[in-house]
Short mmCIF file of C-alpha atoms in Angstrom, two decimals:
data_model
loop_
_atom_site.label_atom_id
_atom_site.label_comp_id
_atom_site.label_asym_id
_atom_site.label_seq_id
_atom_site.Cartn_x
_atom_site.Cartn_y
_atom_site.Cartn_z
CA MET N 27 -102.19 -1.47 -30.31
CA ASN N 28 -99.06 -2.90 -32.08
CA PRO N 29 -96.23 -0.58 -34.12
CA GLN N 30 -97.08 -1.66 -37.21
CA ALA N 31 -100.98 -0.57 -36.50
CA THR N 32 -99.99 2.65 -34.60
CA ALA N 33 -98.40 3.20 -38.71
CA SER N 34 -101.45 2.40 -40.51
CA ALA N 35 -102.91 5.15 -37.79
CA ARG N 36 -100.62 7.17 -38.30
CA THR N 37 -100.73 7.34 -41.69
CA LEU N 38 -104.69 7.40 -41.76
CA GLN N 39 -104.48 10.66 -39.84
CA LYS N 40 -102.13 12.18 -42.79
CA TRP N 41 -104.43 11.25 -45.51
CA THR N 42 -107.02 12.55 -43.45
CA LEU N 43 -106.16 15.76 -42.65
CA LEU N 44 -104.70 16.44 -45.94
CA GLY N 45 -108.11 15.72 -47.44
CA SER N 46 -109.58 17.52 -45.46
CA ILE N 47 -107.28 20.58 -45.72
CA PHE N 48 -107.21 20.27 -50.15
CA LEU N 49 -111.32 19.83 -50.13
CA SER N 50 -111.84 22.65 -48.09
CA LEU N 51 -110.03 25.65 -49.40
CA PRO N 52 -112.09 26.23 -51.99
CA LEU N 53 -114.82 26.59 -49.52
CA PHE N 54 -112.97 29.93 -47.63
CA THR N 55 -114.20 31.27 -51.17
CA GLN N 56 -118.17 30.80 -50.80
CA THR N 57 -117.68 32.79 -46.93
CA ALA N 58 -117.66 36.07 -45.96
CA LEU N 59 -114.48 36.78 -45.60
CA ALA N 60 -111.40 38.96 -46.69
CA ALA N 61 -109.78 35.39 -47.54
CA GLU N 62 -108.64 34.58 -51.22
CA VAL N 63 -108.03 31.29 -52.57
CA SER N 64 -105.96 31.15 -55.41
CA GLY N 65 -104.12 27.61 -57.21
CA LEU N 66 -101.39 27.18 -59.86
CA LEU N 67 -101.53 23.35 -61.62
CA LYS N 68 -98.35 22.55 -63.40
CA SER N 69 -98.07 19.11 -65.62
CA GLN N 70 -95.77 18.07 -68.00
CA THR N 71 -95.14 15.16 -69.48
CA ALA N 72 -90.65 14.24 -70.64
CA PHE N 73 -90.17 11.98 -73.56
CA SER N 74 -86.04 10.46 -72.97
CA LEU N 75 -84.35 10.68 -75.77
CA GLN N 76 -81.84 7.43 -75.57
CA GLY N 77 -84.65 4.72 -74.53
CA GLY N 78 -87.42 6.14 -75.94
CA GLY N 79 -91.00 6.19 -74.22
CA LEU N 80 -91.61 8.26 -71.50
CA GLN N 81 -89.15 9.48 -68.39
CA GLN N 82 -91.78 11.50 -66.30
CA GLN N 83 -95.06 12.61 -66.36
CA LYS N 84 -95.40 14.66 -63.70
CA TRP N 85 -98.48 17.04 -61.86
CA LEU N 86 -98.21 19.74 -59.22
CA LEU N 87 -101.02 21.65 -57.87
CA ASP N 88 -100.82 24.56 -55.59
CA LEU N 89 -103.56 25.54 -53.24
CA GLU N 90 -102.44 29.13 -51.18
CA TYR N 91 -104.58 30.48 -48.90
CA ASN N 92 -104.26 34.13 -47.87
CA ASP N 93 -106.71 35.83 -44.81
CA ALA N 94 -105.85 38.29 -42.32
CA LEU N 95 -105.51 37.28 -39.03
CA GLY N 96 -104.69 39.90 -36.30
CA THR N 97 -102.66 42.94 -37.35
CA GLY N 98 -100.58 41.02 -39.56
CA GLN N 99 -101.37 38.92 -42.79
CA LEU N 100 -101.75 35.17 -43.06
CA THR N 101 -100.76 32.85 -45.74
CA ALA N 102 -101.06 28.75 -46.52
CA ILE N 103 -99.25 26.46 -49.22
CA GLY N 104 -100.52 23.51 -49.78
CA ARG N 105 -99.25 21.11 -52.41
CA LEU N 106 -100.09 17.99 -53.93
CA ARG N 107 -97.08 16.25 -56.21
CA PHE N 108 -98.64 13.20 -58.05
CA ASP N 109 -96.24 11.50 -61.21
CA THR N 110 -97.66 8.64 -63.11
CA VAL N 111 -94.19 7.43 -64.68
CA ASP N 112 -92.85 7.90 -61.42
CA ASP N 113 -88.81 7.42 -63.27
CA LEU N 114 -87.45 9.72 -61.40
CA ASN N 115 -88.79 8.58 -58.22
CA PRO N 116 -88.71 5.09 -57.96
CA SER N 117 -88.23 4.83 -53.89
CA ARG N 118 -88.63 7.67 -52.07
CA SER N 119 -87.66 5.61 -48.07
CA ALA N 120 -84.76 6.93 -47.66
CA ARG N 121 -86.42 10.52 -48.52
CA ALA N 122 -87.34 11.72 -44.92
CA GLU N 123 -83.36 11.09 -43.22
CA SER N 124 -82.78 14.04 -45.11
CA TYR N 125 -85.94 16.34 -43.29
CA SER N 126 -85.49 17.62 -39.63
CA SER N 127 -88.35 16.65 -37.29
CA ILE N 128 -90.74 19.95 -38.22
CA GLY N 129 -89.93 19.92 -41.58
CA GLY N 130 -90.84 17.33 -44.90
CA PRO N 131 -94.07 16.41 -46.24
CA TRP N 132 -97.09 14.74 -44.76
CA LEU N 133 -97.34 12.00 -47.22
CA SER N 134 -94.77 10.77 -49.37
CA GLY N 135 -94.78 7.57 -51.41
CA LYS N 136 -93.63 6.06 -54.74
CA HIS N 137 -96.06 8.33 -57.08
CA VAL N 138 -96.95 10.97 -54.02
CA ASP N 139 -96.01 14.20 -52.65
CA ALA N 140 -98.15 15.80 -50.40
CA GLY N 141 -97.86 18.31 -47.72
CA LEU N 142 -97.94 21.95 -46.23
CA ARG N 143 -94.96 23.62 -48.76
CA GLU N 144 -95.61 27.49 -46.56
CA LEU N 145 -97.36 28.39 -43.66
CA TYR N 146 -96.28 31.42 -42.64
CA TRP N 147 -97.42 35.14 -41.00
CA GLN N 148 -96.39 38.53 -41.80
CA TYR N 149 -96.58 41.89 -40.08
CA SER N 150 -95.25 44.80 -41.27
CA ALA N 151 -95.12 48.24 -38.95
CA GLU N 152 -92.82 51.30 -38.99
CA SER N 153 -89.21 50.42 -39.12
CA SER N 154 -89.70 46.60 -39.67
CA PHE N 155 -91.35 43.68 -41.56
CA TRP N 156 -91.85 40.30 -39.76
CA GLN N 157 -92.05 36.78 -41.39
CA ILE N 158 -92.72 33.95 -39.16
CA GLY N 159 -93.21 30.10 -40.74
CA LYS N 160 -92.21 28.31 -43.36
CA GLN N 161 -91.40 29.67 -46.02
CA GLN N 162 -88.16 30.77 -48.44
CA VAL N 163 -84.93 33.68 -48.18
CA VAL N 164 -84.05 33.78 -51.98
CA TRP N 165 -79.75 35.61 -51.37
CA GLY N 166 -77.59 36.61 -54.33
CA GLU N 167 -77.22 38.19 -57.80
CA ALA N 168 -76.69 34.55 -59.48
CA ASP N 169 -78.96 32.89 -61.43
CA GLY N 170 -78.56 29.25 -63.00
CA LEU N 171 -76.11 28.26 -60.53
CA LYS N 172 -75.42 29.02 -56.76
CA LEU N 173 -73.30 30.75 -54.41
CA LEU N 174 -75.77 33.01 -51.39
CA ASP N 175 -78.45 31.38 -52.63
CA ARG N 176 -78.04 28.93 -49.39
CA VAL N 177 -80.52 29.38 -47.38
CA ASN N 178 -82.78 27.01 -48.46
CA PRO N 179 -81.91 23.28 -49.18
CA GLN N 180 -82.76 22.21 -52.99
CA SER N 181 -84.03 18.63 -54.45
CA PHE N 182 -82.48 16.86 -56.91
CA ALA N 183 -84.83 15.15 -58.28
CA GLU N 184 -84.59 16.03 -61.59
CA PHE N 185 -80.87 17.89 -61.08
CA ILE N 186 -80.91 21.27 -61.18
CA LEU N 187 -84.13 20.82 -64.30
CA ASP N 188 -86.90 21.76 -62.10
CA ASP N 189 -87.55 25.82 -61.85
CA PHE N 190 -85.66 27.10 -58.00
CA ASP N 191 -89.11 28.67 -56.70
CA ASP N 192 -90.15 24.96 -56.82
CA SER N 193 -87.44 22.50 -56.01
CA ARG N 194 -86.43 24.86 -53.41
CA ILE N 195 -87.26 23.23 -49.56
CA PRO N 196 -88.65 26.02 -47.86
CA LEU N 197 -88.16 26.02 -44.15
CA TRP N 198 -89.47 26.64 -41.11
CA MET N 199 -87.57 30.31 -39.35
CA ILE N 200 -88.14 33.96 -38.23
CA ASN N 201 -86.93 36.10 -40.55
CA ALA N 202 -86.95 39.99 -39.48
CA GLN N 203 -86.50 43.20 -41.75
CA PHE N 204 -85.50 46.48 -40.23
CA THR N 205 -84.62 49.45 -41.78
CA VAL N 206 -82.04 50.97 -40.83
CA ALA N 207 -80.93 54.00 -42.98
CA GLU N 208 -83.10 55.19 -45.87
CA ASN N 209 -82.74 52.52 -48.73
CA ALA N 210 -80.80 50.36 -45.65
CA THR N 211 -82.20 47.56 -43.83
CA LEU N 212 -80.81 44.70 -41.97
CA GLN N 213 -82.07 41.30 -42.33
CA LEU N 214 -82.29 38.74 -39.51
CA LEU N 215 -82.10 34.65 -39.87
CA TRP N 216 -83.01 32.21 -37.25
CA ILE N 217 -83.27 28.66 -38.57
CA PRO N 218 -84.53 25.99 -36.27
CA ASP N 219 -85.41 24.01 -39.18
CA SER N 220 -82.73 21.99 -40.70
CA SER N 221 -83.89 19.87 -43.48
CA ALA N 222 -81.07 19.31 -45.98
CA HIS N 223 -81.31 19.11 -50.31
CA GLU N 224 -83.42 16.56 -51.40
CA LEU N 225 -81.06 13.88 -53.40
CA ALA N 226 -82.55 11.29 -56.25
CA PRO N 227 -82.61 7.70 -54.92
CA GLU N 228 -80.18 5.51 -56.33
CA GLY N 229 -81.59 3.97 -59.47
CA SER N 230 -83.83 7.52 -60.79
CA VAL N 231 -82.43 9.28 -63.57
CA PHE N 232 -80.83 11.72 -62.44
CA ALA N 233 -78.89 10.26 -59.63
CA PHE N 234 -75.71 11.20 -59.34
CA THR N 235 -72.77 8.80 -60.48
CA SER N 236 -70.04 11.20 -61.25
CA PRO N 237 -66.98 10.97 -58.88
CA THR N 238 -67.07 13.89 -58.23
CA LEU N 239 -70.03 13.21 -56.23
CA VAL N 240 -70.12 10.03 -54.85
CA PRO N 241 -67.27 7.60 -54.06
CA THR N 242 -65.78 5.41 -56.12
CA PRO N 243 -67.11 1.67 -54.70
CA VAL N 244 -63.44 -0.09 -52.96
CA PRO N 245 -62.91 -3.94 -54.90
CA GLY N 246 -63.11 -6.52 -52.86
CA LEU N 247 -64.66 -4.83 -49.52
CA SER N 248 -68.81 -4.71 -48.73
CA PRO N 249 -70.13 -2.09 -48.78
CA ILE N 250 -71.69 -0.72 -45.14
CA ILE N 251 -73.62 2.68 -45.71
CA ASP N 252 -75.00 4.90 -42.87
CA MET N 253 -77.30 6.59 -44.53
CA ALA N 254 -77.21 10.87 -43.98
CA LYS N 255 -79.25 12.39 -41.22
CA ALA N 256 -80.87 15.87 -40.88
CA PRO N 257 -79.47 17.35 -37.10
CA GLY N 258 -82.69 17.10 -35.32
CA ALA N 259 -81.58 19.36 -31.72
CA ILE N 260 -84.23 22.29 -32.30
CA PHE N 261 -81.76 25.06 -31.01
CA LYS N 262 -78.75 24.03 -30.99
CA ASP N 263 -78.71 23.00 -34.59
CA SER N 264 -80.23 25.91 -35.73
CA ASP N 265 -78.72 28.05 -38.64
CA LEU N 266 -78.40 32.02 -37.94
CA GLY N 267 -78.81 34.44 -40.96
CA LEU N 268 -77.06 38.03 -41.21
CA ARG N 269 -77.78 40.67 -44.77
CA PHE N 270 -77.68 43.94 -44.79
CA SER N 271 -78.70 45.99 -48.37
CA ASN N 272 -78.36 49.18 -49.26
CA PHE N 273 -78.62 51.10 -52.57
CA VAL N 274 -75.84 53.72 -53.01
CA ALA N 275 -74.50 56.08 -55.88
CA GLY N 276 -76.56 53.89 -58.88
CA TRP N 277 -75.01 50.41 -56.73
CA ASP N 278 -77.45 47.97 -54.88
CA TYR N 279 -75.57 45.87 -53.00
CA SER N 280 -75.57 43.45 -50.09
CA LEU N 281 -73.62 41.83 -47.07
CA ASN N 282 -74.53 39.10 -46.20
CA TYR N 283 -73.37 36.02 -43.47
CA LEU N 284 -74.78 32.91 -42.90
CA TYR N 285 -73.53 30.20 -40.03
CA HIS N 286 -75.97 26.95 -41.23
CA TYR N 287 -74.89 22.76 -41.68
CA VAL N 288 -73.92 22.45 -44.57
CA ASP N 289 -76.68 20.97 -47.14
CA GLU N 290 -74.59 18.55 -48.44
CA PRO N 291 -73.52 15.63 -45.97
CA VAL N 292 -69.41 14.82 -45.76
CA VAL N 293 -68.61 11.30 -46.90
CA ARG N 294 -65.64 9.10 -44.64
CA ALA N 295 -64.54 6.17 -44.42
CA GLN N 296 -63.01 3.23 -42.41
CA ILE N 297 -62.74 -0.89 -43.76
CA LEU N 298 -63.23 -3.13 -40.46
CA GLY N 299 -62.28 -6.50 -41.79
CA ALA N 300 -63.45 -7.41 -45.24
CA ASP N 301 -66.33 -5.14 -44.98
CA LEU N 302 -65.69 -0.70 -46.19
CA ARG N 303 -67.86 1.68 -43.37
CA VAL N 304 -69.36 4.53 -44.88
CA THR N 305 -70.59 7.14 -42.75
CA GLN N 306 -71.98 10.05 -43.91
CA GLN N 307 -72.37 13.51 -41.67
CA TYR N 308 -73.61 17.50 -42.21
CA GLU N 309 -70.98 19.77 -40.70
CA ARG N 310 -71.33 22.93 -40.21
CA SER N 311 -69.53 26.30 -42.19
CA HIS N 312 -69.88 29.87 -42.47
CA LEU N 313 -70.44 31.02 -44.76
CA LEU N 314 -69.53 35.26 -45.57
CA GLY N 315 -70.16 37.09 -48.94
CA GLY N 316 -72.29 40.07 -50.80
CA SER N 317 -73.89 41.54 -54.34
CA ALA N 318 -73.70 44.59 -56.28
CA SER N 319 -75.47 45.47 -59.08
CA THR N 320 -76.28 48.60 -61.01
CA ALA N 321 -77.70 49.61 -64.74
CA LEU N 322 -76.19 51.82 -67.45
CA GLY N 323 -78.00 52.93 -70.18
CA ASN N 324 -79.52 49.28 -71.21
CA TRP N 325 -76.63 47.58 -69.46
CA ILE N 326 -77.02 45.67 -66.18
CA VAL N 327 -73.59 44.14 -63.95
CA ARG N 328 -74.19 42.04 -61.77
CA THR N 329 -71.37 40.02 -59.52
CA GLU N 330 -71.81 38.25 -56.37
CA VAL N 331 -68.73 36.67 -54.28
CA ALA N 332 -68.96 33.86 -51.60
CA TYR N 333 -65.97 32.82 -49.17
CA GLU N 334 -67.01 29.52 -47.07
CA THR N 335 -65.27 28.01 -44.26
CA ASP N 336 -65.06 24.25 -43.54
CA ARG N 337 -66.07 22.74 -47.18
CA TYR N 338 -65.21 18.90 -47.21
CA HIS N 339 -63.51 18.28 -50.75
CA ARG N 340 -63.26 14.27 -52.44
CA THR N 341 -60.02 13.50 -52.74
CA GLN N 342 -58.68 10.43 -54.94
CA THR N 343 -57.40 8.18 -52.43
CA ASN N 344 -59.37 4.41 -53.06
CA LEU N 345 -61.39 5.31 -49.87
CA PRO N 346 -64.16 8.37 -49.41
CA GLY N 347 -61.31 10.19 -48.80
CA VAL N 348 -61.36 13.74 -48.61
CA ILE N 349 -60.32 17.19 -47.13
CA GLU N 350 -61.43 19.77 -45.46
CA ALA N 351 -60.83 23.53 -46.84
CA ASP N 352 -61.52 26.93 -47.12
CA GLN N 353 -63.27 27.69 -50.67
CA TRP N 354 -64.32 30.76 -52.42
CA SER N 355 -66.29 30.86 -55.89
CA SER N 356 -67.52 33.90 -57.09
CA VAL N 357 -69.16 35.61 -60.59
CA ILE N 358 -69.67 38.61 -62.80
CA GLY N 359 -72.31 38.80 -65.40
CA ILE N 360 -74.08 41.14 -67.57
CA ASP N 361 -77.72 42.05 -69.13
CA TRP N 362 -78.90 43.00 -72.39
CA GLN N 363 -82.41 44.72 -72.88
CA GLY N 364 -81.93 46.86 -75.89
CA TRP N 365 -83.79 45.36 -78.13
CA THR N 366 -87.65 45.46 -77.69
CA ASP N 367 -88.88 42.35 -76.49
CA GLN N 368 -85.66 40.85 -76.06
CA PHE N 369 -82.41 39.94 -73.16
CA VAL N 370 -79.44 38.50 -73.27
CA SER N 371 -77.43 37.26 -70.27
CA LEU N 372 -73.52 35.94 -69.97
CA GLN N 373 -72.37 35.06 -66.55
CA TRP N 374 -68.85 33.77 -65.84
CA PHE N 375 -68.68 31.70 -62.53
CA GLN N 376 -65.45 30.73 -60.81
CA THR N 377 -65.11 28.77 -57.71
CA TYR N 378 -61.38 28.15 -56.51
CA ILE N 379 -60.59 26.14 -52.94
CA ARG N 380 -57.80 26.85 -51.07
CA THR N 381 -55.63 24.37 -50.71
CA ASP N 382 -52.12 22.59 -51.65
CA SER N 383 -53.61 19.29 -52.44
CA ASP N 384 -52.73 17.29 -55.36
CA ASP N 385 -55.69 14.53 -54.28
CA LEU N 386 -58.55 16.42 -55.18
CA VAL N 387 -61.08 14.96 -57.43
CA ARG N 388 -61.13 18.28 -59.12
CA LYS N 389 -59.37 21.02 -59.83
CA PRO N 390 -58.71 23.24 -57.14
CA ARG N 391 -59.95 26.24 -59.59
CA GLU N 392 -62.74 25.53 -62.45
CA ASN N 393 -64.95 28.02 -64.90
CA THR N 394 -68.36 27.47 -65.70
CA LEU N 395 -70.26 30.58 -68.12
CA THR N 396 -73.65 30.53 -68.79
CA PHE N 397 -75.85 32.69 -71.19
CA LEU N 398 -79.54 33.63 -71.70
CA TRP N 399 -81.89 34.96 -74.43
CA GLU N 400 -85.18 35.36 -74.37
CA SER N 401 -87.47 36.97 -76.69
CA SER N 402 -91.47 37.11 -76.89
CA PHE N 403 -93.58 37.60 -80.03
CA PHE N 404 -96.84 38.25 -81.55
CA ASN N 405 -97.75 40.82 -78.45
CA GLU N 406 -95.86 38.42 -75.83
CA THR N 407 -98.48 35.71 -76.85
CA LEU N 408 -94.85 33.44 -78.02
CA SER N 409 -91.84 33.29 -76.66
CA ALA N 410 -88.32 31.81 -76.81
CA LYS N 411 -85.63 30.96 -74.73
CA TRP N 412 -82.23 29.34 -74.82
CA LEU N 413 -80.29 28.39 -71.86
CA GLN N 414 -76.61 27.11 -72.01
CA ILE N 415 -74.56 26.63 -68.49
CA HIS N 416 -71.28 25.81 -70.23
CA SER N 417 -68.09 23.75 -68.04
CA ILE N 418 -64.63 25.74 -69.32
CA ASP N 419 -62.44 23.58 -68.52
CA HIS N 420 -64.55 19.80 -68.29
CA GLY N 421 -66.01 20.72 -71.51
CA ASP N 422 -69.04 19.46 -69.79
CA GLY N 423 -72.67 21.25 -70.02
CA ILE N 424 -76.48 21.15 -70.98
CA PHE N 425 -79.03 23.05 -74.12
CA ARG N 426 -81.80 23.93 -72.66
CA PRO N 427 -84.36 25.92 -75.08
CA ARG N 428 -87.65 26.43 -74.83
CA LEU N 429 -90.89 28.17 -76.77
CA SER N 430 -94.21 28.86 -74.60
CA TYR N 431 -97.27 30.83 -75.08
CA ASN N 432 -99.92 32.43 -73.86
CA TYR N 433 -103.20 30.44 -74.67
CA ALA N 434 -104.78 32.22 -72.44
CA SER N 435 -104.37 35.34 -69.72
CA ASN N 436 -104.12 32.57 -67.02
CA VAL N 437 -102.94 29.64 -69.35
CA ASP N 438 -99.52 28.67 -70.94
CA ILE N 439 -98.35 25.56 -72.50
CA TYR N 440 -94.66 24.25 -73.83
CA ILE N 441 -92.48 22.59 -75.95
CA ALA N 442 -89.13 22.14 -74.55
CA ALA N 443 -85.83 19.70 -74.31
CA ASP N 444 -82.80 19.56 -71.29
CA LEU N 445 -79.75 18.20 -73.34
CA PHE N 446 -76.65 16.85 -72.06
CA TYR N 447 -72.85 16.56 -72.67
CA GLY N 448 -69.94 15.61 -72.06
CA ASP N 449 -67.78 13.33 -70.51
CA GLN N 450 -69.67 10.78 -67.61
CA ALA N 451 -67.38 11.65 -64.96
CA GLN N 452 -68.43 15.04 -64.93
CA LEU N 453 -70.64 16.85 -63.37
CA PHE N 454 -73.88 17.72 -66.39
CA GLY N 455 -71.61 14.70 -68.05
CA GLN N 456 -73.02 12.55 -65.87
CA PHE N 457 -76.45 12.42 -66.87
CA ASP N 458 -75.98 12.10 -70.43
CA HIS N 459 -78.38 9.42 -71.37
CA ALA N 460 -80.83 11.92 -69.59
CA ASP N 461 -81.39 13.94 -72.77
CA ARG N 462 -84.98 14.09 -73.56
CA ILE N 463 -87.70 17.03 -75.23
CA SER N 464 -91.03 18.08 -72.54
CA ILE N 465 -93.64 19.48 -72.80
CA GLY N 466 -96.48 21.57 -70.11
CA LEU N 467 -98.33 23.94 -68.95
CA ASN N 468 -99.27 26.27 -66.74
CA TRP N 469 -102.88 26.69 -65.25
CA GLY N 470 -103.33 29.41 -62.89
CA PHE N 471 -106.59 29.77 -60.94
#
């Protein structure tokens, strides 16, 4: 059989397998087993405020199956994503390169993604808890931006507009937690899945263009770009994580360590005659840090720090140059819930690159503020939300107002806006053309 026919046969097998799973899941509810099947359907339609017309028409279906398996519990979640407009993802051909040999969706096309989102078996013993399979692990106390929450990579198909639970990419791993004292837990992670961030492809609305993230083209040279490929050796390229958490004197705190491949590839270049050879490679880093939080009456104080070794940072040279330097990150957050149905949160993020170089594209020290206000009305059937992220050093950011209505116990409808501002050379300002208004619904069943 020729390679093209083999590829077609494999594609047909995937479609058949996927269809069988999605069609057969509801049938389990008719059995006498103690199985549970549930689902969540999300729909969002986004209208561009610049060019007019539709920017997005997305449908997201999650089907979850739970059942006893041996002495534990099995959970399987399948996901089907469909976008009729597809302006956010005009091409998915390079997407597979960011996934390891055991990760990634079963099917990925121009208008549809489908696959096994999560599949894990969990078991509780007297002093331990085990969760084995494809899953998410959330670390840290920060909201909106990530410091310690680096275990799972993220999809940036919509930059950071998606909920983290939806944009986080589950990984195959062994997640073991042990009770070592009355309030103390030790978590161990072995992650053989080295899948990395999924970036929006070139030409899409949320493709990165800022020089802080993307190398500037060199005039007169033809670029030859080698795509980054996620490390593939299951044992040699595994990530390892360790987290100790405890509750002492009114404080919840954690100490975290992660030995991992950073999920953004390092871009390097060299001149070969009239060509510019651009290579992309994932590099290892040690992440050490911790988090702490406490309640003081109506106030909650949160803090988080992270120290990362062997990070690579873009330089201002014509070639896609980088320098290696360690990086500190920190956040201090204050939450207030003094009035009924009101919640206010303020966070101050700071990053610091440990280098004396004056050739960095970004500043060695940068500060970001986030402000969140949430309120509910009419017996919590109507809720309003306002989120702003603002860069103090560059003056760019985003406003995200949202109004939601609980139409039924399992149905929410909403209208929201994503409004970027600032210099187009900066992180948020690069999407100033992507402002949008969205309407949508979430239906659980």
